mmCIF file of N, CA and C in Angstrom:
data_model
loop_
_atom_site.group_PDB
_atom_site.id
_atom_site.type_symbol
_atom_site.label_atom_id
_atom_site.label_comp_id
_atom_site.label_asym_id
_atom_site.label_seq_id
_atom_site.Cartn_x
_atom_site.Cartn_y
_atom_site.Cartn_z
ATOM 1 N N MET A 1422 0.817 -1.149 -0.094
ATOM 2 C CA MET A 1422 0.069 -0.074 0.179
ATOM 3 C C MET A 1422 0.725 1.395 -0.220
ATOM 4 N N GLU A 1423 0.714 2.368 -1.008
ATOM 5 C CA GLU A 1423 1.208 3.276 -1.013
ATOM 6 C C GLU A 1423 0.982 4.328 0.061
ATOM 7 N N HIS A 1424 1.890 5.261 0.731
ATOM 8 C CA HIS A 1424 1.530 6.195 1.754
ATOM 9 C C HIS A 1424 1.093 7.442 0.872
ATOM 10 N N PRO A 1425 0.110 7.822 1.604
ATOM 11 C CA PRO A 1425 -0.260 9.312 1.040
ATOM 12 C C PRO A 1425 1.377 10.286 1.019
ATOM 13 N N GLU A 1426 1.342 11.326 -0.215
ATOM 14 C CA GLU A 1426 2.189 12.151 -0.057
ATOM 15 C C GLU A 1426 1.940 13.105 1.106
ATOM 16 N N ASP A 1427 2.826 13.411 1.825
ATOM 17 C CA ASP A 1427 2.707 14.533 2.889
ATOM 18 C C ASP A 1427 3.509 15.802 2.796
ATOM 19 N N SER A 1428 3.432 16.698 3.564
ATOM 20 C CA SER A 1428 4.196 18.295 3.347
ATOM 21 C C SER A 1428 4.599 18.262 4.574
ATOM 22 N N PRO A 1429 5.789 19.488 4.654
ATOM 23 C CA PRO A 1429 5.983 19.763 5.886
ATOM 24 C C PRO A 1429 5.104 20.016 6.943
ATOM 25 N N ALA A 1430 4.003 20.576 6.710
ATOM 26 C CA ALA A 1430 3.137 20.934 7.908
ATOM 27 C C ALA A 1430 2.512 19.699 8.525
ATOM 28 N N ASP A 1431 2.231 18.996 7.331
ATOM 29 C CA ASP A 1431 1.607 17.225 7.784
ATOM 30 C C ASP A 1431 2.472 16.795 8.817
ATOM 31 N N GLU A 1432 4.212 16.758 8.689
ATOM 32 C CA GLU A 1432 4.875 16.347 9.564
ATOM 33 C C GLU A 1432 4.618 16.787 10.735
ATOM 34 N N ALA A 1433 4.714 17.951 10.966
ATOM 35 C CA ALA A 1433 4.383 18.603 12.676
ATOM 36 C C ALA A 1433 3.181 17.895 13.070
ATOM 37 N N VAL A 1434 2.135 17.781 12.665
ATOM 38 C CA VAL A 1434 0.792 17.405 12.947
ATOM 39 C C VAL A 1434 1.130 15.931 13.270
ATOM 40 N N LEU A 1435 1.660 14.831 12.530
ATOM 41 C CA LEU A 1435 1.702 13.681 12.656
ATOM 42 C C LEU A 1435 2.422 13.637 13.793
ATOM 43 N N HIS A 1436 3.700 14.132 14.153
ATOM 44 C CA HIS A 1436 4.477 14.168 15.223
ATOM 45 C C HIS A 1436 3.908 14.177 16.480
ATOM 46 N N ARG A 1437 2.933 15.370 16.327
ATOM 47 C CA ARG A 1437 2.175 15.805 17.499
ATOM 48 C C ARG A 1437 1.033 14.748 17.916
ATOM 49 N N ILE A 1438 0.341 14.329 16.838
ATOM 50 C CA ILE A 1438 -0.552 13.387 17.156
ATOM 51 C C ILE A 1438 0.299 12.223 17.932
ATOM 52 N N ASN A 1439 1.311 11.525 17.389
ATOM 53 C CA ASN A 1439 1.868 10.386 17.686
ATOM 54 C C ASN A 1439 2.307 10.896 19.297
ATOM 55 N N GLN A 1440 2.623 11.835 19.457
ATOM 56 C CA GLN A 1440 3.097 12.144 20.866
ATOM 57 C C GLN A 1440 2.126 12.094 21.883
ATOM 58 N N GLU A 1441 0.892 12.632 21.376
ATOM 59 C CA GLU A 1441 -0.336 12.371 22.419
ATOM 60 C C GLU A 1441 -0.810 11.092 22.497
ATOM 61 N N LEU A 1442 -0.746 10.256 21.531
ATOM 62 C CA LEU A 1442 -0.933 8.932 21.646
ATOM 63 C C LEU A 1442 0.123 8.265 22.436
ATOM 64 N N SER A 1443 1.132 8.679 22.581
ATOM 65 C CA SER A 1443 2.233 7.915 23.318
ATOM 66 C C SER A 1443 2.037 8.023 24.581
ATOM 67 N N CYS A 1444 1.607 9.615 25.106
ATOM 68 C CA CYS A 1444 1.445 9.917 26.362
ATOM 69 C C CYS A 1444 0.273 9.319 27.097
ATOM 70 N N VAL A 1445 -0.797 8.827 26.311
ATOM 71 C CA VAL A 1445 -1.778 8.036 26.861
ATOM 72 C C VAL A 1445 -1.830 6.587 26.663
ATOM 73 N N GLY A 1446 -0.284 6.044 26.239
ATOM 74 C CA GLY A 1446 -0.165 4.824 26.192
ATOM 75 C C GLY A 1446 -0.706 3.954 25.230
ATOM 76 N N ARG A 1447 -1.120 4.694 23.742
ATOM 77 C CA ARG A 1447 -1.615 4.008 23.018
ATOM 78 C C ARG A 1447 -0.494 3.882 21.702
ATOM 79 N N SER A 1448 0.575 4.340 21.827
ATOM 80 C CA SER A 1448 1.777 4.346 20.679
ATOM 81 C C SER A 1448 3.102 3.699 21.566
ATOM 82 N N GLY A 1449 3.696 3.164 20.616
ATOM 83 C CA GLY A 1449 5.180 2.791 21.145
ATOM 84 C C GLY A 1449 6.015 4.027 21.482
ATOM 85 N N PRO A 1450 7.251 3.443 21.957
ATOM 86 C CA PRO A 1450 8.302 4.680 22.284
ATOM 87 C C PRO A 1450 8.774 5.466 21.097
ATOM 88 N N GLY A 1451 9.084 6.460 20.958
ATOM 89 C CA GLY A 1451 9.841 7.256 19.733
ATOM 90 C C GLY A 1451 11.019 6.298 19.404
ATOM 91 N N GLY A 1452 10.903 6.086 17.929
ATOM 92 C CA GLY A 1452 11.915 5.435 17.330
ATOM 93 C C GLY A 1452 11.493 4.060 17.155
ATOM 94 N N THR A 1453 10.395 3.676 17.347
ATOM 95 C CA THR A 1453 9.609 2.109 17.276
ATOM 96 C C THR A 1453 9.766 1.830 15.920
ATOM 97 N N GLN A 1454 10.596 0.684 15.547
ATOM 98 C CA GLN A 1454 10.265 0.400 14.024
ATOM 99 C C GLN A 1454 10.008 -0.606 13.538
ATOM 100 N N ALA A 1455 8.958 -1.102 14.746
ATOM 101 C CA ALA A 1455 8.105 -2.755 14.872
ATOM 102 C C ALA A 1455 7.425 -2.718 13.748
ATOM 103 N N PRO A 1456 7.466 -4.089 12.925
ATOM 104 C CA PRO A 1456 6.614 -4.045 11.611
ATOM 105 C C PRO A 1456 5.234 -4.072 12.151
ATOM 106 N N PRO A 1457 4.106 -3.653 11.590
ATOM 107 C CA PRO A 1457 2.751 -3.601 12.176
ATOM 108 C C PRO A 1457 2.091 -4.885 12.111
ATOM 109 N N GLU A 1458 1.964 -5.412 13.303
ATOM 110 C CA GLU A 1458 1.478 -6.755 13.916
ATOM 111 C C GLU A 1458 -0.046 -6.895 12.921
ATOM 112 N N GLY A 1459 -0.815 -5.984 12.968
ATOM 113 C CA GLY A 1459 -2.319 -5.835 12.787
ATOM 114 C C GLY A 1459 -2.462 -5.436 11.344
ATOM 115 N N GLY A 1460 -1.365 -4.835 10.831
ATOM 116 C CA GLY A 1460 -1.385 -4.376 9.313
ATOM 117 C C GLY A 1460 -1.699 -2.964 9.222
ATOM 118 N N GLU A 1461 -1.690 -2.548 7.946
ATOM 119 C CA GLU A 1461 -1.763 -0.888 7.823
ATOM 120 C C GLU A 1461 -2.858 -0.742 7.180
ATOM 121 N N PHE A 1462 -3.406 0.695 7.665
ATOM 122 C CA PHE A 1462 -4.774 1.011 7.106
ATOM 123 C C PHE A 1462 -4.573 2.209 6.506
ATOM 124 N N LEU A 1463 -5.587 2.728 5.104
ATOM 125 C CA LEU A 1463 -5.696 3.840 4.573
ATOM 126 C C LEU A 1463 -6.982 4.253 4.861
ATOM 127 N N ILE A 1464 -6.926 5.427 5.586
ATOM 128 C CA ILE A 1464 -8.644 5.967 5.924
ATOM 129 C C ILE A 1464 -8.391 7.224 5.011
ATOM 130 N N THR A 1465 -9.840 7.248 4.552
ATOM 131 C CA THR A 1465 -10.027 8.211 3.771
ATOM 132 C C THR A 1465 -11.429 8.989 4.206
ATOM 133 N N THR A 1466 -11.176 10.255 4.499
ATOM 134 C CA THR A 1466 -12.190 11.213 5.205
ATOM 135 C C THR A 1466 -12.562 12.303 4.347
ATOM 136 N N ASN A 1467 -13.732 13.098 4.546
ATOM 137 C CA ASN A 1467 -14.189 14.195 4.015
ATOM 138 C C ASN A 1467 -14.478 14.911 5.027
ATOM 139 N N SER A 1468 -14.127 16.267 5.391
ATOM 140 C CA SER A 1468 -14.485 17.127 6.534
ATOM 141 C C SER A 1468 -15.268 18.278 5.654
ATOM 142 N N GLU A 1469 -16.312 18.600 6.470
ATOM 143 C CA GLU A 1469 -17.404 19.878 6.474
ATOM 144 C C GLU A 1469 -17.714 20.660 7.421
ATOM 145 N N SER A 1470 -17.467 21.769 7.357
ATOM 146 C CA SER A 1470 -17.238 22.585 8.680
ATOM 147 C C SER A 1470 -16.860 22.042 10.041
ATOM 148 N N GLY A 1471 -15.814 21.285 9.701
ATOM 149 C CA GLY A 1471 -15.320 20.797 11.125
ATOM 150 C C GLY A 1471 -15.784 19.565 11.559
ATOM 151 N N MET A 1472 -16.587 18.905 10.849
ATOM 152 C CA MET A 1472 -17.017 17.530 10.937
ATOM 153 C C MET A 1472 -16.792 16.318 10.320
ATOM 154 N N HIS A 1473 -15.826 15.686 10.333
ATOM 155 C CA HIS A 1473 -15.250 14.658 9.937
ATOM 156 C C HIS A 1473 -16.057 13.267 9.639
ATOM 157 N N HIS A 1474 -16.072 12.986 8.285
ATOM 158 C CA HIS A 1474 -16.906 11.904 7.729
ATOM 159 C C HIS A 1474 -15.719 10.515 7.411
ATOM 160 N N VAL A 1475 -15.642 9.450 7.899
ATOM 161 C CA VAL A 1475 -14.912 8.439 7.249
ATOM 162 C C VAL A 1475 -15.342 7.883 6.160
ATOM 163 N N VAL A 1476 -15.083 7.903 4.886
ATOM 164 C CA VAL A 1476 -15.611 7.460 3.647
ATOM 165 C C VAL A 1476 -15.148 6.041 3.435
ATOM 166 N N ALA A 1477 -13.980 5.732 3.645
ATOM 167 C CA ALA A 1477 -13.607 4.425 3.193
ATOM 168 C C ALA A 1477 -12.332 3.898 4.173
ATOM 169 N N VAL A 1478 -12.145 2.688 4.728
ATOM 170 C CA VAL A 1478 -11.071 2.243 5.502
ATOM 171 C C VAL A 1478 -10.609 1.066 4.590
ATOM 172 N N GLN A 1479 -9.382 1.183 4.083
ATOM 173 C CA GLN A 1479 -8.848 -0.006 3.354
ATOM 174 C C GLN A 1479 -7.810 -1.030 4.426
ATOM 175 N N ALA A 1480 -7.658 -1.986 4.437
ATOM 176 C CA ALA A 1480 -6.735 -2.702 5.248
ATOM 177 C C ALA A 1480 -5.766 -3.618 4.160
ATOM 178 N N ARG A 1481 -4.361 -3.488 4.715
ATOM 179 C CA ARG A 1481 -3.286 -4.546 4.016
ATOM 180 C C ARG A 1481 -2.967 -5.310 5.121
ATOM 181 N N ARG A 1482 -3.222 -6.589 5.211
ATOM 182 C CA ARG A 1482 -2.634 -7.402 6.559
ATOM 183 C C ARG A 1482 -1.253 -8.009 6.150
ATOM 184 N N PRO A 1483 -0.521 -8.274 7.169
ATOM 185 C CA PRO A 1483 1.004 -8.726 7.031
ATOM 186 C C PRO A 1483 0.946 -10.067 6.387
ATOM 187 N N GLY A 1484 1.368 -10.007 5.325
ATOM 188 C CA GLY A 1484 1.694 -11.338 4.510
ATOM 189 C C GLY A 1484 0.549 -11.663 3.283
ATOM 190 N N GLY A 1485 -0.417 -10.578 3.358
ATOM 191 C CA GLY A 1485 -1.527 -10.494 2.347
ATOM 192 C C GLY A 1485 -1.157 -9.723 1.163
ATOM 193 N N SER A 1486 -1.548 -9.896 0.037
ATOM 194 C CA SER A 1486 -1.289 -9.074 -1.142
ATOM 195 C C SER A 1486 -2.467 -8.127 -1.664
ATOM 196 N N GLU A 1487 -3.638 -8.772 -0.993
ATOM 197 C CA GLU A 1487 -4.899 -7.912 -1.497
ATOM 198 C C GLU A 1487 -5.462 -7.243 -0.169
ATOM 199 N N PRO A 1488 -5.912 -6.207 -0.476
ATOM 200 C CA PRO A 1488 -6.940 -5.315 0.561
ATOM 201 C C PRO A 1488 -7.971 -6.092 1.352
ATOM 202 N N SER A 1489 -7.901 -5.776 2.483
ATOM 203 C CA SER A 1489 -9.115 -6.498 3.190
ATOM 204 C C SER A 1489 -9.753 -5.402 4.119
ATOM 205 N N GLU A 1490 -10.985 -6.033 4.759
ATOM 206 C CA GLU A 1490 -11.506 -4.853 5.725
ATOM 207 C C GLU A 1490 -11.044 -5.207 7.090
ATOM 208 N N ALA A 1491 -11.394 -3.865 7.733
ATOM 209 C CA ALA A 1491 -11.146 -3.467 9.100
ATOM 210 C C ALA A 1491 -11.944 -4.352 9.952
ATOM 211 N N THR A 1492 -11.500 -4.722 11.203
ATOM 212 C CA THR A 1492 -12.653 -5.416 11.999
ATOM 213 C C THR A 1492 -13.406 -4.416 12.733
ATOM 214 N N PRO A 1493 -14.604 -4.526 13.188
ATOM 215 C CA PRO A 1493 -15.469 -3.546 13.862
ATOM 216 C C PRO A 1493 -14.730 -2.941 14.865
ATOM 217 N N ASP A 1494 -13.847 -3.568 15.634
ATOM 218 C CA ASP A 1494 -13.106 -3.207 16.776
ATOM 219 C C ASP A 1494 -11.774 -1.776 16.102
ATOM 220 N N GLU A 1495 -11.337 -2.715 15.256
ATOM 221 C CA GLU A 1495 -10.226 -1.856 14.453
ATOM 222 C C GLU A 1495 -10.685 -0.688 14.022
ATOM 223 N N GLU A 1496 -12.243 -0.630 13.245
ATOM 224 C CA GLU A 1496 -12.742 0.689 12.683
ATOM 225 C C GLU A 1496 -12.702 1.598 13.717
ATOM 226 N N VAL A 1497 -13.356 1.206 14.847
ATOM 227 C CA VAL A 1497 -13.740 2.348 16.016
ATOM 228 C C VAL A 1497 -12.548 2.758 16.404
ATOM 229 N N GLU A 1498 -11.138 2.191 16.479
ATOM 230 C CA GLU A 1498 -10.167 2.740 16.858
ATOM 231 C C GLU A 1498 -9.495 3.573 15.829
ATOM 232 N N LEU A 1499 -9.542 3.141 14.477
ATOM 233 C CA LEU A 1499 -8.839 3.826 13.416
ATOM 234 C C LEU A 1499 -9.671 5.523 13.260
ATOM 235 N N ARG A 1500 -11.255 5.344 13.392
ATOM 236 C CA ARG A 1500 -11.759 6.499 13.205
ATOM 237 C C ARG A 1500 -11.517 7.591 14.408
ATOM 238 N N SER A 1501 -11.418 7.019 15.550
ATOM 239 C CA SER A 1501 -11.057 7.865 16.626
ATOM 240 C C SER A 1501 -9.771 8.737 16.276
ATOM 241 N N VAL A 1502 -8.630 7.929 15.981
ATOM 242 C CA VAL A 1502 -7.070 8.413 15.935
ATOM 243 C C VAL A 1502 -7.293 9.321 14.621
ATOM 244 N N VAL A 1503 -8.191 9.040 13.897
ATOM 245 C CA VAL A 1503 -7.936 9.945 12.626
ATOM 246 C C VAL A 1503 -8.825 11.265 12.974
ATOM 247 N N ARG A 1504 -9.842 10.998 13.485
ATOM 248 C CA ARG A 1504 -10.708 12.069 13.758
ATOM 249 C C ARG A 1504 -9.804 12.977 14.650
ATOM 250 N N ALA A 1505 -9.155 12.484 15.669
ATOM 251 C CA ALA A 1505 -8.551 13.260 16.651
ATOM 252 C C ALA A 1505 -7.149 13.982 15.652
ATOM 253 N N LEU A 1506 -6.468 13.597 14.891
ATOM 254 C CA LEU A 1506 -5.724 14.075 14.112
ATOM 255 C C LEU A 1506 -6.292 15.304 13.340
ATOM 256 N N LEU A 1507 -7.298 14.921 12.771
ATOM 257 C CA LEU A 1507 -7.869 16.177 12.000
ATOM 258 C C LEU A 1507 -8.318 17.467 12.989
ATOM 259 N N ASP A 1508 -9.008 16.927 14.012
ATOM 260 C CA ASP A 1508 -9.221 17.920 15.068
ATOM 261 C C ASP A 1508 -7.896 18.757 15.490
ATOM 262 N N MET A 1509 -6.772 18.025 15.993
ATOM 263 C CA MET A 1509 -5.651 18.655 16.381
ATOM 264 C C MET A 1509 -5.140 19.361 15.415
ATOM 265 N N ALA A 1510 -5.078 19.321 13.982
ATOM 266 C CA ALA A 1510 -4.566 19.721 12.834
ATOM 267 C C ALA A 1510 -5.392 21.158 12.534
ATOM 268 N N GLY A 1511 -6.724 21.234 13.101
ATOM 269 C CA GLY A 1511 -7.469 22.390 13.046
ATOM 270 C C GLY A 1511 -8.256 22.104 11.308
ATOM 271 N N HIS A 1512 -7.951 20.995 11.014
ATOM 272 C CA HIS A 1512 -8.736 20.777 9.486
ATOM 273 C C HIS A 1512 -10.027 20.802 9.643
ATOM 274 N N THR A 1513 -10.940 21.717 8.576
ATOM 275 C CA THR A 1513 -12.408 21.744 8.793
ATOM 276 C C THR A 1513 -12.979 21.428 7.409
ATOM 277 N N SER A 1514 -11.903 21.434 6.304
ATOM 278 C CA SER A 1514 -12.973 20.969 5.094
ATOM 279 C C SER A 1514 -12.095 20.312 4.205
ATOM 280 N N GLY A 1515 -12.481 19.488 3.419
ATOM 281 C CA GLY A 1515 -11.940 18.703 2.157
ATOM 282 C C GLY A 1515 -11.421 17.273 2.506
ATOM 283 N N PRO A 1516 -11.046 16.743 1.723
ATOM 284 C CA PRO A 1516 -10.625 15.212 1.839
ATOM 285 C C PRO A 1516 -9.246 15.092 2.349
ATOM 286 N N VAL A 1517 -8.937 14.090 3.293
ATOM 287 C CA VAL A 1517 -8.010 13.730 3.810
ATOM 288 C C VAL A 1517 -7.513 12.233 3.621
ATOM 289 N N ARG A 1518 -6.442 11.699 3.382
ATOM 290 C CA ARG A 1518 -5.946 10.502 3.395
ATOM 291 C C ARG A 1518 -4.904 10.322 4.466
ATOM 292 N N THR A 1519 -5.059 9.200 5.372
ATOM 293 C CA THR A 1519 -4.400 8.833 6.385
ATOM 294 C C THR A 1519 -3.926 7.298 6.564
ATOM 295 N N SER A 1520 -2.526 7.324 6.642
ATOM 296 C CA SER A 1520 -1.974 5.791 6.725
ATOM 297 C C SER A 1520 -1.835 5.603 8.182
ATOM 298 N N VAL A 1521 -2.469 4.444 8.648
ATOM 299 C CA VAL A 1521 -1.972 4.104 9.969
ATOM 300 C C VAL A 1521 -1.655 2.924 10.243
ATOM 301 N N VAL A 1522 -0.474 2.503 11.022
ATOM 302 C CA VAL A 1522 -0.439 0.887 11.532
ATOM 303 C C VAL A 1522 -0.963 0.839 12.643
ATOM 304 N N MET A 1523 -1.227 -0.565 12.849
ATOM 305 C CA MET A 1523 -1.502 -1.212 14.380
ATOM 306 C C MET A 1523 -0.428 -1.784 14.541
ATOM 307 N N LEU A 1524 0.080 -1.440 15.784
ATOM 308 C CA LEU A 1524 1.294 -1.878 16.534
ATOM 309 C C LEU A 1524 0.597 -2.540 17.847
ATOM 310 N N ALA A 1525 1.347 -3.488 18.575
ATOM 311 C CA ALA A 1525 0.851 -4.231 19.819
ATOM 312 C C ALA A 1525 0.687 -3.046 20.826
ATOM 313 N N GLU A 1526 1.289 -2.152 20.848
ATOM 314 C CA GLU A 1526 1.073 -0.540 21.548
ATOM 315 C C GLU A 1526 -0.233 -0.008 21.231
ATOM 316 N N GLY A 1527 -0.596 -0.093 19.932
ATOM 317 C CA GLY A 1527 -1.901 0.688 19.593
ATOM 318 C C GLY A 1527 -1.607 1.434 18.169
ATOM 319 N N PRO A 1528 -2.411 2.217 17.692
ATOM 320 C CA PRO A 1528 -2.444 2.646 16.372
ATOM 321 C C PRO A 1528 -0.853 3.716 16.246
ATOM 322 N N ARG A 1529 -0.519 3.727 15.157
ATOM 323 C CA ARG A 1529 0.454 4.769 14.966
ATOM 324 C C ARG A 1529 0.226 5.328 13.474
ATOM 325 N N VAL A 1530 -0.121 6.816 13.509
ATOM 326 C CA VAL A 1530 0.169 7.256 12.250
ATOM 327 C C VAL A 1530 1.386 7.809 11.576
ATOM 328 N N VAL A 1531 1.178 7.187 10.023
ATOM 329 C CA VAL A 1531 2.534 7.336 9.571
ATOM 330 C C VAL A 1531 2.600 8.050 8.274
ATOM 331 N N ALA A 1532 1.436 8.508 8.071
ATOM 332 C CA ALA A 1532 1.369 9.430 6.779
ATOM 333 C C ALA A 1532 -0.001 10.256 6.801
ATOM 334 N N CYS A 1533 0.014 11.268 6.115
ATOM 335 C CA CYS A 1533 -1.212 11.921 5.940
ATOM 336 C C CYS A 1533 -1.197 12.970 4.800
ATOM 337 N N ALA A 1534 -2.276 12.717 3.798
ATOM 338 C CA ALA A 1534 -2.080 13.997 2.750
ATOM 339 C C ALA A 1534 -3.460 14.769 2.612
ATOM 340 N N GLY A 1535 -3.402 16.219 2.511
ATOM 341 C CA GLY A 1535 -4.477 16.938 2.588
ATOM 342 C C GLY A 1535 -4.813 17.704 3.444
ATOM 343 N N LEU A 1536 -4.063 17.730 4.671
ATOM 344 C CA LEU A 1536 -4.304 18.562 5.415
ATOM 345 C C LEU A 1536 -3.882 19.993 4.893
ATOM 346 N N LEU A 1537 -4.680 20.839 5.550
ATOM 347 C CA LEU A 1537 -4.636 22.126 5.013
ATOM 348 C C LEU A 1537 -3.796 23.026 6.115
ATOM 349 N N ALA A 1538 -2.975 23.921 5.909
ATOM 350 C CA ALA A 1538 -2.198 24.652 7.119
ATOM 351 C C ALA A 1538 -3.294 25.376 8.009
ATOM 352 N N VAL A 1539 -3.180 25.440 9.443
ATOM 353 C CA VAL A 1539 -4.051 26.363 9.846
ATOM 354 C C VAL A 1539 -3.537 27.696 10.020
ATOM 355 N N GLU A 1540 -4.381 28.582 9.660
ATOM 356 C CA GLU A 1540 -3.539 30.060 9.630
ATOM 357 C C GLU A 1540 -3.837 30.768 11.227
ATOM 358 N N PRO A 1541 -2.866 31.235 12.034
ATOM 359 C CA PRO A 1541 -2.601 31.832 13.255
ATOM 360 C C PRO A 1541 -3.844 32.648 13.255
ATOM 361 N N GLN A 1542 -4.483 32.566 14.820
ATOM 362 C CA GLN A 1542 -5.633 33.565 14.823
ATOM 363 C C GLN A 1542 -4.926 34.998 15.442
ATOM 364 N N PRO A 1543 -5.248 35.981 14.951
ATOM 365 C CA PRO A 1543 -4.931 37.282 15.514
ATOM 366 C C PRO A 1543 -5.032 37.312 16.921
ATOM 367 N N GLY A 1544 -4.015 37.867 17.930
ATOM 368 C CA GLY A 1544 -4.235 38.082 19.176
ATOM 369 C C GLY A 1544 -4.474 36.572 20.096
ATOM 370 N N GLY A 1545 -3.880 35.429 19.178
ATOM 371 C CA GLY A 1545 -4.062 34.226 20.077
ATOM 372 C C GLY A 1545 -2.707 33.741 20.475
#
């Protein structure tokens, strides 16, 4: 599965979401390069007025060559992680594709494409 192209602004957001996941015990320590035990997932979302709608979840399982479906439990966790990423990034409108791997410690965001940089608010 190809990772979505990402921009430097996206890298900062990915770092921040993975730090947050680590703080709550959902991600491995920094620098973990373990292979994804539960597979890799590509989540496609479309946001409108800050409401994030998951429109597709594709799974690639270790050892499998064909895309498969996420289990209901995986989908719940993936939707939560991706929506948190979009909220933290301040993304309010448009499509985004996010790549997430499932490690024993929990989900890890590895790439994201389509996030728009958030403009700083005056006086904020």
